[in-house]
Amino acid sequence: MAEPIRIGIIGTGIFAHRHHRAYQSVGTDKYQLVACANRSMDKAKAFAEEVGIPESAVYTNPIDLIQDPNVDAVDVILPIQFNKEMIEAAIAANKHIMFEKPIAASMEDARSIVHLAKKSDVVVSVNENWAYHPMAHAVAEYIKDGGIGDIITFTYDSARPFNADSPYHKTAWRQNPEHPGGYLSDGCVHDLAHIIPIVGHVQSVGAFATQRHKIHADKDTLSATIRLGSGATGVANFTFCTAGIKRMNLMVYGSKGSIRLVDDNEVELYNEKGEKKSVDCITECQKNAPGNGLSDVEGELSAFYDTVRHNKPLGITPEDAFHHLAFIVAALKSVETEQMVKVEQI
């Protein structure tokens, strides 16, 4: 039986606690938290005491943690602009690495990360928990296998409620974002982890955007008209400003049928006559999703273990994450120029 992967967490803020709970759920036979780092020693020690990390493995310099011989892999939960530096250091130390989405703070860094990952012998994994929702994976598999024929068009609406008390608003890097789109891109890449595997890559986009709440520090509503690489077209709307409504609704119309995916767990299937069909053929595909039946962050960490120990594929690649950020950058350029913009390719 394989030994647990010994994890060092870099960044002990809000989401480090979410990751800790997920590590516990996946199991101590898979993971052990053995080190942590935060530029504030007090914050690092507080987290270490909470999760059972010895004080001797608490760091203020993330490079020292990466070079700790007791660490097999690092889980980087830092502002996005530090991703490339952490990946370079992890690869140099021959350590597997997970890091938060969006992939980078610039397309230049994003492209560099893709190339670093391709050349590396260690696992370089983007932590995008929405890539580990089994029903979304099942819908993508069903469509890819021709279940509804050729995609003709699609509509996507992603609504999240405004919450002035959200702890995420208080993080300095979100109030002064260095990555394109700030709060909008930080959230929209989640949506893209759902819809891109289902409908395919985006070729070009035309968009409008607004900002309603100053606390978001940038645009917080985006409406886009999309041309896919296949030639099909669609529309996608994203907002973080609803009055209490939280719902993601994707409708894909094909030449032989249609599919609706609501949030990450409800699916409807229609035949070529528009009649509802059994969705058993779709739900059965969930067993093929990475993550061993787990969802969200738990599925993400379960899949990372399988990749490190058994060379199984991840639910999202650095190339995928590059495309997600490239879509956001192209959409924001379209907002600025009021023209259609091609999505940058690797």
mmCIF file of C-alpha atoms in Angstrom:
data_model
loop_
_atom_site.group_PDB
_atom_site.id
_atom_site.type_symbol
_atom_site.label_atom_id
_atom_site.label_comp_id
_atom_site.label_asym_id
_atom_site.label_seq_id
_atom_site.Cartn_x
_atom_site.Cartn_y
_atom_site.Cartn_z
ATOM 1 C CA MET A 1 0.000 0.000 0.000
ATOM 2 C CA ALA A 2 1.323 3.445 -0.954
ATOM 3 C CA GLU A 3 2.453 5.802 1.782
ATOM 4 C CA PRO A 4 0.416 8.967 2.486
ATOM 5 C CA ILE A 5 1.538 12.058 0.591
ATOM 6 C CA ARG A 6 3.157 14.485 3.033
ATOM 7 C CA ILE A 7 1.730 17.946 2.364
ATOM 8 C CA GLY A 8 3.125 21.378 3.114
ATOM 9 C CA ILE A 9 0.534 24.170 2.906
ATOM 10 C CA ILE A 10 1.786 27.566 1.776
ATOM 11 C CA GLY A 11 -0.694 30.235 2.833
ATOM 12 C CA THR A 12 -2.809 29.657 5.940
ATOM 13 C CA GLY A 13 -5.731 31.979 5.246
ATOM 14 C CA ILE A 14 -9.440 31.303 4.773
ATOM 15 C CA PHE A 15 -9.198 28.509 2.223
ATOM 16 C CA ALA A 16 -6.435 26.621 4.009
ATOM 17 C CA HIS A 17 -9.053 25.615 6.582
ATOM 18 C CA ARG A 18 -11.327 24.361 3.770
ATOM 19 C CA HIS A 19 -8.437 22.293 2.417
ATOM 20 C CA HIS A 20 -7.711 20.895 5.865
ATOM 21 C CA ARG A 21 -11.286 19.609 6.148
ATOM 22 C CA ALA A 22 -10.995 18.079 2.671
ATOM 23 C CA TYR A 23 -7.716 16.327 3.529
ATOM 24 C CA GLN A 24 -9.435 14.807 6.541
ATOM 25 C CA SER A 25 -12.356 13.629 4.404
ATOM 26 C CA VAL A 26 -10.102 12.033 1.780
ATOM 27 C CA GLY A 27 -8.297 10.202 4.569
ATOM 28 C CA THR A 28 -5.109 10.034 6.596
ATOM 29 C CA ASP A 29 -4.108 6.980 4.570
ATOM 30 C CA LYS A 30 -3.825 9.349 1.590
ATOM 31 C CA TYR A 31 -2.512 12.591 3.116
ATOM 32 C CA GLN A 32 -0.616 13.936 6.104
ATOM 33 C CA LEU A 33 -0.224 17.667 6.765
ATOM 34 C CA VAL A 34 3.376 18.016 7.885
ATOM 35 C CA ALA A 35 4.302 21.688 7.358
ATOM 36 C CA CYS A 36 2.834 25.140 6.757
ATOM 37 C CA ALA A 37 4.028 28.618 5.840
ATOM 38 C CA ASN A 38 2.719 32.149 6.212
ATOM 39 C CA ARG A 39 4.639 35.413 6.107
ATOM 40 C CA SER A 40 3.089 36.049 9.551
ATOM 41 C CA MET A 41 4.624 33.607 12.010
ATOM 42 C CA ASP A 42 1.719 34.121 14.403
ATOM 43 C CA LYS A 43 -0.814 33.118 11.724
ATOM 44 C CA ALA A 44 1.297 30.171 10.664
ATOM 45 C CA LYS A 45 1.645 28.943 14.266
ATOM 46 C CA ALA A 46 -2.085 29.350 14.906
ATOM 47 C CA PHE A 47 -2.925 27.215 11.870
ATOM 48 C CA ALA A 48 -0.277 24.645 12.764
ATOM 49 C CA GLU A 49 -1.634 24.280 16.278
ATOM 50 C CA GLU A 50 -5.178 23.839 14.936
ATOM 51 C CA VAL A 51 -4.274 21.071 12.460
ATOM 52 C CA GLY A 52 -1.499 19.348 14.398
ATOM 53 C CA ILE A 53 1.640 20.485 12.570
ATOM 54 C CA PRO A 54 4.747 20.625 14.824
ATOM 55 C CA GLU A 55 6.240 24.053 15.463
ATOM 56 C CA SER A 56 9.526 22.853 13.954
ATOM 57 C CA ALA A 57 7.756 22.648 10.555
ATOM 58 C CA VAL A 58 6.284 26.163 10.612
ATOM 59 C CA TYR A 59 7.826 28.632 8.185
ATOM 60 C CA THR A 60 7.603 32.266 7.145
ATOM 61 C CA ASN A 61 9.549 31.688 3.920
ATOM 62 C CA PRO A 62 7.696 29.385 1.473
ATOM 63 C CA ILE A 63 10.951 28.382 -0.214
ATOM 64 C CA ASP A 64 12.180 26.924 3.085
ATOM 65 C CA LEU A 65 9.008 24.823 3.284
ATOM 66 C CA ILE A 66 9.391 23.629 -0.309
ATOM 67 C CA GLN A 67 12.949 22.518 0.468
ATOM 68 C CA ASP A 68 11.918 20.662 3.635
ATOM 69 C CA PRO A 69 12.898 17.003 2.992
ATOM 70 C CA ASN A 70 9.852 15.855 4.983
ATOM 71 C CA VAL A 71 7.500 17.426 2.395
ATOM 72 C CA ASP A 72 6.444 15.415 -0.683
ATOM 73 C CA ALA A 73 4.067 17.954 -2.224
ATOM 74 C CA VAL A 74 3.058 21.568 -1.665
ATOM 75 C CA ASP A 75 -0.421 23.050 -1.621
ATOM 76 C CA VAL A 76 -0.090 26.731 -2.554
ATOM 77 C CA ILE A 77 -2.962 28.964 -1.405
ATOM 78 C CA LEU A 78 -1.463 32.376 -2.154
ATOM 79 C CA PRO A 79 -2.489 35.375 -4.272
ATOM 80 C CA ILE A 80 -2.360 34.380 -7.933
ATOM 81 C CA GLN A 81 0.638 36.552 -8.826
ATOM 82 C CA PHE A 82 2.886 34.194 -6.832
ATOM 83 C CA ASN A 83 1.896 31.008 -8.680
ATOM 84 C CA LYS A 84 4.719 30.981 -11.224
ATOM 85 C CA GLU A 85 7.429 31.601 -8.606
ATOM 86 C CA MET A 86 6.100 28.792 -6.390
ATOM 87 C CA ILE A 87 5.835 26.365 -9.323
ATOM 88 C CA GLU A 88 9.424 27.068 -10.387
ATOM 89 C CA ALA A 89 10.642 26.487 -6.833
ATOM 90 C CA ALA A 90 8.648 23.260 -6.438
ATOM 91 C CA ILE A 91 9.896 21.831 -9.721
ATOM 92 C CA ALA A 92 13.484 22.732 -8.814
ATOM 93 C CA ALA A 93 13.024 20.856 -5.513
ATOM 94 C CA ASN A 94 11.363 17.901 -7.271
ATOM 95 C CA LYS A 95 8.132 18.418 -5.319
ATOM 96 C CA HIS A 96 4.611 17.927 -6.661
ATOM 97 C CA ILE A 97 2.519 21.081 -6.489
ATOM 98 C CA MET A 98 -1.091 22.228 -6.343
ATOM 99 C CA PHE A 99 -1.893 25.915 -6.781
ATOM 100 C CA GLU A 100 -5.030 28.059 -6.887
ATOM 101 C CA LYS A 101 -6.928 29.284 -9.906
ATOM 102 C CA PRO A 102 -6.900 31.461 -11.986
ATOM 103 C CA ILE A 103 -3.703 29.995 -13.348
ATOM 104 C CA ALA A 104 -1.737 33.270 -13.268
ATOM 105 C CA ALA A 105 -1.865 37.052 -13.040
ATOM 106 C CA SER A 106 -0.949 37.480 -16.713
ATOM 107 C CA MET A 107 -1.158 35.528 -19.946
ATOM 108 C CA GLU A 108 2.640 35.583 -20.122
ATOM 109 C CA ASP A 109 2.930 33.846 -16.743
ATOM 110 C CA ALA A 110 0.103 31.469 -17.683
ATOM 111 C CA ARG A 111 1.949 30.387 -20.827
ATOM 112 C CA SER A 112 5.165 29.918 -18.830
ATOM 113 C CA ILE A 113 3.342 27.717 -16.303
ATOM 114 C CA VAL A 114 1.959 25.518 -19.082
ATOM 115 C CA HIS A 115 5.446 25.035 -20.510
ATOM 116 C CA LEU A 116 6.947 24.390 -17.063
ATOM 117 C CA ALA A 117 4.330 21.725 -16.385
ATOM 118 C CA LYS A 118 4.915 20.022 -19.747
ATOM 119 C CA LYS A 119 8.653 19.732 -19.141
ATOM 120 C CA SER A 120 8.407 18.672 -15.516
ATOM 121 C CA ASP A 121 8.510 15.161 -14.056
ATOM 122 C CA VAL A 122 6.443 16.266 -11.046
ATOM 123 C CA VAL A 123 2.679 16.800 -10.983
ATOM 124 C CA VAL A 124 1.689 20.448 -11.547
ATOM 125 C CA SER A 125 -1.996 20.759 -10.718
ATOM 126 C CA VAL A 126 -4.401 23.701 -10.830
ATOM 127 C CA ASN A 127 -6.743 23.655 -7.844
ATOM 128 C CA GLU A 128 -10.070 24.246 -9.613
ATOM 129 C CA ASN A 129 -12.678 22.504 -7.491
ATOM 130 C CA TRP A 130 -15.495 22.947 -10.052
ATOM 131 C CA ALA A 131 -13.577 20.609 -12.369
ATOM 132 C CA TYR A 132 -14.449 17.882 -9.881
ATOM 133 C CA HIS A 133 -18.245 17.883 -10.035
ATOM 134 C CA PRO A 134 -19.175 14.389 -11.288
ATOM 135 C CA MET A 135 -22.467 15.372 -12.950
ATOM 136 C CA ALA A 136 -20.824 18.096 -15.028
ATOM 137 C CA HIS A 137 -18.175 15.565 -16.052
ATOM 138 C CA ALA A 138 -20.915 13.090 -16.995
ATOM 139 C CA VAL A 139 -22.715 15.641 -19.177
ATOM 140 C CA ALA A 140 -19.446 16.482 -20.937
ATOM 141 C CA GLU A 141 -18.750 12.783 -21.568
ATOM 142 C CA TYR A 142 -22.270 12.177 -22.908
ATOM 143 C CA ILE A 143 -22.058 15.106 -25.332
ATOM 144 C CA LYS A 144 -18.528 14.195 -26.418
ATOM 145 C CA ASP A 145 -19.780 10.696 -27.251
ATOM 146 C CA GLY A 146 -22.418 12.184 -29.577
ATOM 147 C CA GLY A 147 -25.400 11.866 -27.239
ATOM 148 C CA ILE A 148 -27.129 14.964 -28.621
ATOM 149 C CA GLY A 149 -25.380 15.102 -31.991
ATOM 150 C CA ASP A 150 -23.588 18.276 -33.046
ATOM 151 C CA ILE A 151 -23.886 21.291 -30.754
ATOM 152 C CA ILE A 152 -25.951 23.994 -32.452
ATOM 153 C CA THR A 153 -26.042 26.585 -29.676
ATOM 154 C CA PHE A 154 -26.029 26.968 -25.899
ATOM 155 C CA THR A 155 -27.081 29.387 -23.186
ATOM 156 C CA TYR A 156 -25.459 29.711 -19.781
ATOM 157 C CA ASP A 157 -26.546 31.826 -16.825
ATOM 158 C CA SER A 158 -24.478 31.954 -13.661
ATOM 159 C CA ALA A 159 -25.985 33.927 -10.798
ATOM 160 C CA ARG A 160 -24.352 34.415 -7.419
ATOM 161 C CA PRO A 161 -25.781 36.673 -4.702
ATOM 162 C CA PHE A 162 -24.031 39.780 -3.450
ATOM 163 C CA ASN A 163 -22.926 39.387 0.157
ATOM 164 C CA ALA A 164 -21.378 42.460 1.721
ATOM 165 C CA ASP A 165 -20.230 40.392 4.703
ATOM 166 C CA SER A 166 -18.311 37.787 2.726
ATOM 167 C CA PRO A 167 -14.870 37.250 4.308
ATOM 168 C CA TYR A 168 -13.364 37.027 0.817
ATOM 169 C CA HIS A 169 -13.996 40.760 0.294
ATOM 170 C CA LYS A 170 -11.573 41.537 3.106
ATOM 171 C CA THR A 171 -8.548 39.866 1.517
ATOM 172 C CA ALA A 172 -6.074 42.488 0.323
ATOM 173 C CA TRP A 173 -5.257 40.729 -2.958
ATOM 174 C CA ARG A 174 -8.934 40.764 -3.960
ATOM 175 C CA GLN A 175 -9.282 44.451 -3.097
ATOM 176 C CA ASN A 176 -6.159 45.225 -5.142
ATOM 177 C CA PRO A 177 -6.158 42.478 -7.779
ATOM 178 C CA GLU A 178 -3.139 41.975 -10.001
ATOM 179 C CA HIS A 179 -4.880 39.346 -12.155
ATOM 180 C CA PRO A 180 -7.122 40.363 -15.084
ATOM 181 C CA GLY A 181 -10.731 40.950 -14.107
ATOM 182 C CA GLY A 182 -10.152 40.657 -10.379
ATOM 183 C CA TYR A 183 -13.230 39.311 -8.609
ATOM 184 C CA LEU A 184 -14.922 38.542 -11.934
ATOM 185 C CA SER A 185 -12.175 36.278 -13.249
ATOM 186 C CA ASP A 186 -11.637 34.711 -9.833
ATOM 187 C CA GLY A 187 -15.247 33.500 -9.968
ATOM 188 C CA CYS A 188 -15.823 33.023 -13.691
ATOM 189 C CA VAL A 189 -13.052 30.477 -14.105
ATOM 190 C CA HIS A 190 -15.196 28.212 -11.915
ATOM 191 C CA ASP A 191 -18.006 28.449 -14.463
ATOM 192 C CA LEU A 192 -15.622 27.804 -17.328
ATOM 193 C CA ALA A 193 -14.450 24.603 -15.636
ATOM 194 C CA HIS A 194 -18.049 23.444 -16.064
ATOM 195 C CA ILE A 195 -18.985 24.711 -19.499
ATOM 196 C CA ILE A 196 -15.773 24.388 -21.554
ATOM 197 C CA PRO A 197 -15.495 20.580 -21.168
ATOM 198 C CA ILE A 198 -19.165 20.386 -22.180
ATOM 199 C CA VAL A 199 -19.351 22.752 -25.174
ATOM 200 C CA GLY A 200 -15.694 22.937 -26.231
ATOM 201 C CA HIS A 201 -13.089 25.675 -26.539
ATOM 202 C CA VAL A 202 -14.001 29.259 -27.337
ATOM 203 C CA GLN A 203 -12.636 30.812 -30.509
ATOM 204 C CA SER A 204 -13.857 34.402 -30.080
ATOM 205 C CA VAL A 205 -16.024 36.493 -27.783
ATOM 206 C CA GLY A 206 -17.941 39.764 -27.731
ATOM 207 C CA ALA A 207 -18.899 41.096 -24.312
ATOM 208 C CA PHE A 208 -20.314 43.853 -22.148
ATOM 209 C CA ALA A 209 -19.621 44.266 -18.438
ATOM 210 C CA THR A 210 -20.637 46.432 -15.500
ATOM 211 C CA GLN A 211 -19.618 46.999 -11.909
ATOM 212 C CA ARG A 212 -22.376 47.418 -9.346
ATOM 213 C CA HIS A 213 -20.539 47.047 -6.036
ATOM 214 C CA LYS A 214 -17.330 48.934 -5.253
ATOM 215 C CA ILE A 215 -16.256 46.234 -2.828
ATOM 216 C CA HIS A 216 -15.709 43.898 -5.787
ATOM 217 C CA ALA A 217 -12.918 46.265 -6.950
ATOM 218 C CA ASP A 218 -13.626 45.545 -10.632
ATOM 219 C CA LYS A 219 -16.362 44.403 -13.001
ATOM 220 C CA ASP A 220 -18.876 42.077 -11.357
ATOM 221 C CA THR A 221 -21.326 41.287 -14.204
ATOM 222 C CA LEU A 222 -20.366 40.017 -17.661
ATOM 223 C CA SER A 223 -22.556 39.167 -20.664
ATOM 224 C CA ALA A 224 -20.840 37.421 -23.575
ATOM 225 C CA THR A 225 -21.671 36.218 -27.062
ATOM 226 C CA ILE A 226 -19.432 33.298 -27.964
ATOM 227 C CA ARG A 227 -18.201 31.488 -31.058
ATOM 228 C CA LEU A 228 -16.815 28.046 -30.329
ATOM 229 C CA GLY A 229 -13.941 26.368 -32.110
ATOM 230 C CA SER A 230 -16.508 24.007 -33.637
ATOM 231 C CA GLY A 231 -18.254 26.969 -35.294
ATOM 232 C CA ALA A 232 -21.300 26.789 -33.006
ATOM 233 C CA THR A 233 -22.363 29.889 -31.100
ATOM 234 C CA GLY A 234 -23.808 30.602 -27.680
ATOM 235 C CA VAL A 235 -24.304 33.168 -24.950
ATOM 236 C CA ALA A 236 -23.069 33.246 -21.357
ATOM 237 C CA ASN A 237 -23.983 35.581 -18.496
ATOM 238 C CA PHE A 238 -22.133 35.829 -15.204
ATOM 239 C CA THR A 239 -23.058 38.000 -12.210
ATOM 240 C CA PHE A 240 -22.110 38.266 -8.550
ATOM 241 C CA CYS A 241 -24.835 40.792 -7.789
ATOM 242 C CA THR A 242 -28.155 38.980 -7.455
ATOM 243 C CA ALA A 243 -30.567 39.550 -4.574
ATOM 244 C CA GLY A 244 -30.262 36.178 -2.887
ATOM 245 C CA ILE A 245 -30.384 33.966 -6.001
ATOM 246 C CA LYS A 246 -27.613 31.424 -6.533
ATOM 247 C CA ARG A 247 -28.000 29.235 -9.605
ATOM 248 C CA MET A 248 -26.018 28.019 -12.600
ATOM 249 C CA ASN A 249 -28.117 27.000 -15.595
ATOM 250 C CA LEU A 250 -26.628 25.545 -18.795
ATOM 251 C CA MET A 251 -28.806 24.574 -21.783
ATOM 252 C CA VAL A 252 -27.133 22.886 -24.753
ATOM 253 C CA TYR A 253 -29.104 22.376 -27.978
ATOM 254 C CA GLY A 254 -27.843 19.680 -30.333
ATOM 255 C CA SER A 255 -28.854 18.273 -33.708
ATOM 256 C CA LYS A 256 -30.251 15.112 -32.070
ATOM 257 C CA GLY A 257 -31.395 16.350 -28.676
ATOM 258 C CA SER A 258 -30.797 18.799 -25.839
ATOM 259 C CA ILE A 259 -29.411 18.780 -22.287
ATOM 260 C CA ARG A 260 -29.966 21.075 -19.323
ATOM 261 C CA LEU A 261 -27.545 21.118 -16.387
ATOM 262 C CA VAL A 262 -28.644 23.059 -13.298
ATOM 263 C CA ASP A 263 -25.924 23.845 -10.768
ATOM 264 C CA ASP A 264 -23.682 20.784 -10.600
ATOM 265 C CA ASN A 265 -26.222 18.097 -9.766
ATOM 266 C CA GLU A 266 -29.485 18.350 -11.743
ATOM 267 C CA VAL A 267 -29.760 17.219 -15.354
ATOM 268 C CA GLU A 268 -32.553 16.997 -17.929
ATOM 269 C CA LEU A 269 -32.316 15.217 -21.290
ATOM 270 C CA TYR A 270 -34.546 15.751 -24.340
ATOM 271 C CA ASN A 271 -34.749 13.742 -27.573
ATOM 272 C CA GLU A 272 -34.932 15.067 -31.142
ATOM 273 C CA LYS A 273 -38.668 15.727 -30.676
ATOM 274 C CA GLY A 274 -38.133 17.778 -27.531
ATOM 275 C CA GLU A 275 -39.506 15.036 -25.302
ATOM 276 C CA LYS A 276 -37.946 14.316 -21.921
ATOM 277 C CA LYS A 277 -35.855 11.146 -21.715
ATOM 278 C CA SER A 278 -34.404 9.135 -18.868
ATOM 279 C CA VAL A 279 -31.104 10.560 -17.661
ATOM 280 C CA ASP A 280 -29.745 7.187 -16.516
ATOM 281 C CA CYS A 281 -27.355 7.120 -19.477
ATOM 282 C CA ILE A 282 -25.843 10.355 -18.180
ATOM 283 C CA THR A 283 -25.827 9.682 -14.460
ATOM 284 C CA GLU A 284 -24.054 6.380 -15.084
ATOM 285 C CA CYS A 285 -21.142 8.346 -16.541
ATOM 286 C CA GLN A 286 -20.472 9.958 -13.156
ATOM 287 C CA LYS A 287 -18.493 6.878 -12.163
ATOM 288 C CA ASN A 288 -15.872 7.882 -14.745
ATOM 289 C CA ALA A 289 -15.247 11.299 -13.184
ATOM 290 C CA PRO A 290 -11.884 11.841 -11.494
ATOM 291 C CA GLY A 291 -12.061 11.994 -7.714
ATOM 292 C CA ASN A 292 -13.362 8.516 -6.845
ATOM 293 C CA GLY A 293 -16.957 9.647 -6.433
ATOM 294 C CA LEU A 294 -16.044 12.674 -4.315
ATOM 295 C CA SER A 295 -16.951 16.189 -5.379
ATOM 296 C CA ASP A 296 -15.566 19.710 -5.092
ATOM 297 C CA VAL A 297 -12.357 20.152 -3.042
ATOM 298 C CA GLU A 298 -12.541 16.580 -1.767
ATOM 299 C CA GLY A 299 -12.698 15.279 -5.344
ATOM 300 C CA GLU A 300 -9.845 17.586 -6.289
ATOM 301 C CA LEU A 301 -7.560 16.216 -3.578
ATOM 302 C CA SER A 302 -8.592 12.615 -4.226
ATOM 303 C CA ALA A 303 -7.727 13.039 -7.911
ATOM 304 C CA PHE A 304 -4.371 14.643 -7.072
ATOM 305 C CA TYR A 305 -3.483 11.617 -4.958
ATOM 306 C CA ASP A 306 -4.382 9.282 -7.837
ATOM 307 C CA THR A 307 -2.248 11.312 -10.224
ATOM 308 C CA VAL A 308 0.787 11.334 -7.943
ATOM 309 C CA ARG A 309 0.538 7.694 -6.880
ATOM 310 C CA HIS A 310 -1.082 6.022 -9.891
ATOM 311 C CA ASN A 311 -0.484 8.414 -12.825
ATOM 312 C CA LYS A 312 -4.224 8.896 -13.427
ATOM 313 C CA PRO A 313 -5.415 12.036 -15.279
ATOM 314 C CA LEU A 314 -6.500 15.152 -13.423
ATOM 315 C CA GLY A 315 -9.875 16.782 -13.966
ATOM 316 C CA ILE A 316 -8.213 19.926 -15.316
ATOM 317 C CA THR A 317 -4.823 20.562 -16.926
ATOM 318 C CA PRO A 318 -2.701 23.721 -16.977
ATOM 319 C CA GLU A 319 -3.662 24.009 -20.667
ATOM 320 C CA ASP A 320 -7.332 24.037 -19.685
ATOM 321 C CA ALA A 321 -6.723 26.694 -17.046
ATOM 322 C CA PHE A 322 -4.792 28.777 -19.605
ATOM 323 C CA HIS A 323 -7.847 28.720 -21.867
ATOM 324 C CA HIS A 324 -10.147 29.771 -19.019
ATOM 325 C CA LEU A 325 -8.020 32.826 -18.234
ATOM 326 C CA ALA A 326 -7.611 33.585 -21.940
ATOM 327 C CA PHE A 327 -11.398 33.701 -22.298
ATOM 328 C CA ILE A 328 -11.655 36.243 -19.460
ATOM 329 C CA VAL A 329 -8.869 38.390 -20.922
ATOM 330 C CA ALA A 330 -10.495 38.332 -24.380
ATOM 331 C CA ALA A 331 -13.923 39.159 -22.922
ATOM 332 C CA LEU A 332 -12.521 42.134 -20.997
ATOM 333 C CA LYS A 333 -10.735 43.367 -24.122
ATOM 334 C CA SER A 334 -14.031 43.125 -25.978
ATOM 335 C CA VAL A 335 -15.702 45.183 -23.225
ATOM 336 C CA GLU A 336 -13.036 47.846 -23.671
ATOM 337 C CA THR A 337 -13.017 47.903 -27.493
ATOM 338 C CA GLU A 338 -16.669 46.991 -28.123
ATOM 339 C CA GLN A 339 -15.457 44.519 -30.763
ATOM 340 C CA MET A 340 -15.277 40.736 -31.116
ATOM 341 C CA VAL A 341 -11.959 39.432 -29.811
ATOM 342 C CA LYS A 342 -10.199 36.156 -30.546
ATOM 343 C CA VAL A 343 -9.239 34.076 -27.526
ATOM 344 C CA GLU A 344 -5.472 33.707 -27.163
ATOM 345 C CA GLN A 345 -4.067 30.239 -27.782
ATOM 346 C CA ILE A 346 -1.017 28.605 -26.214
#
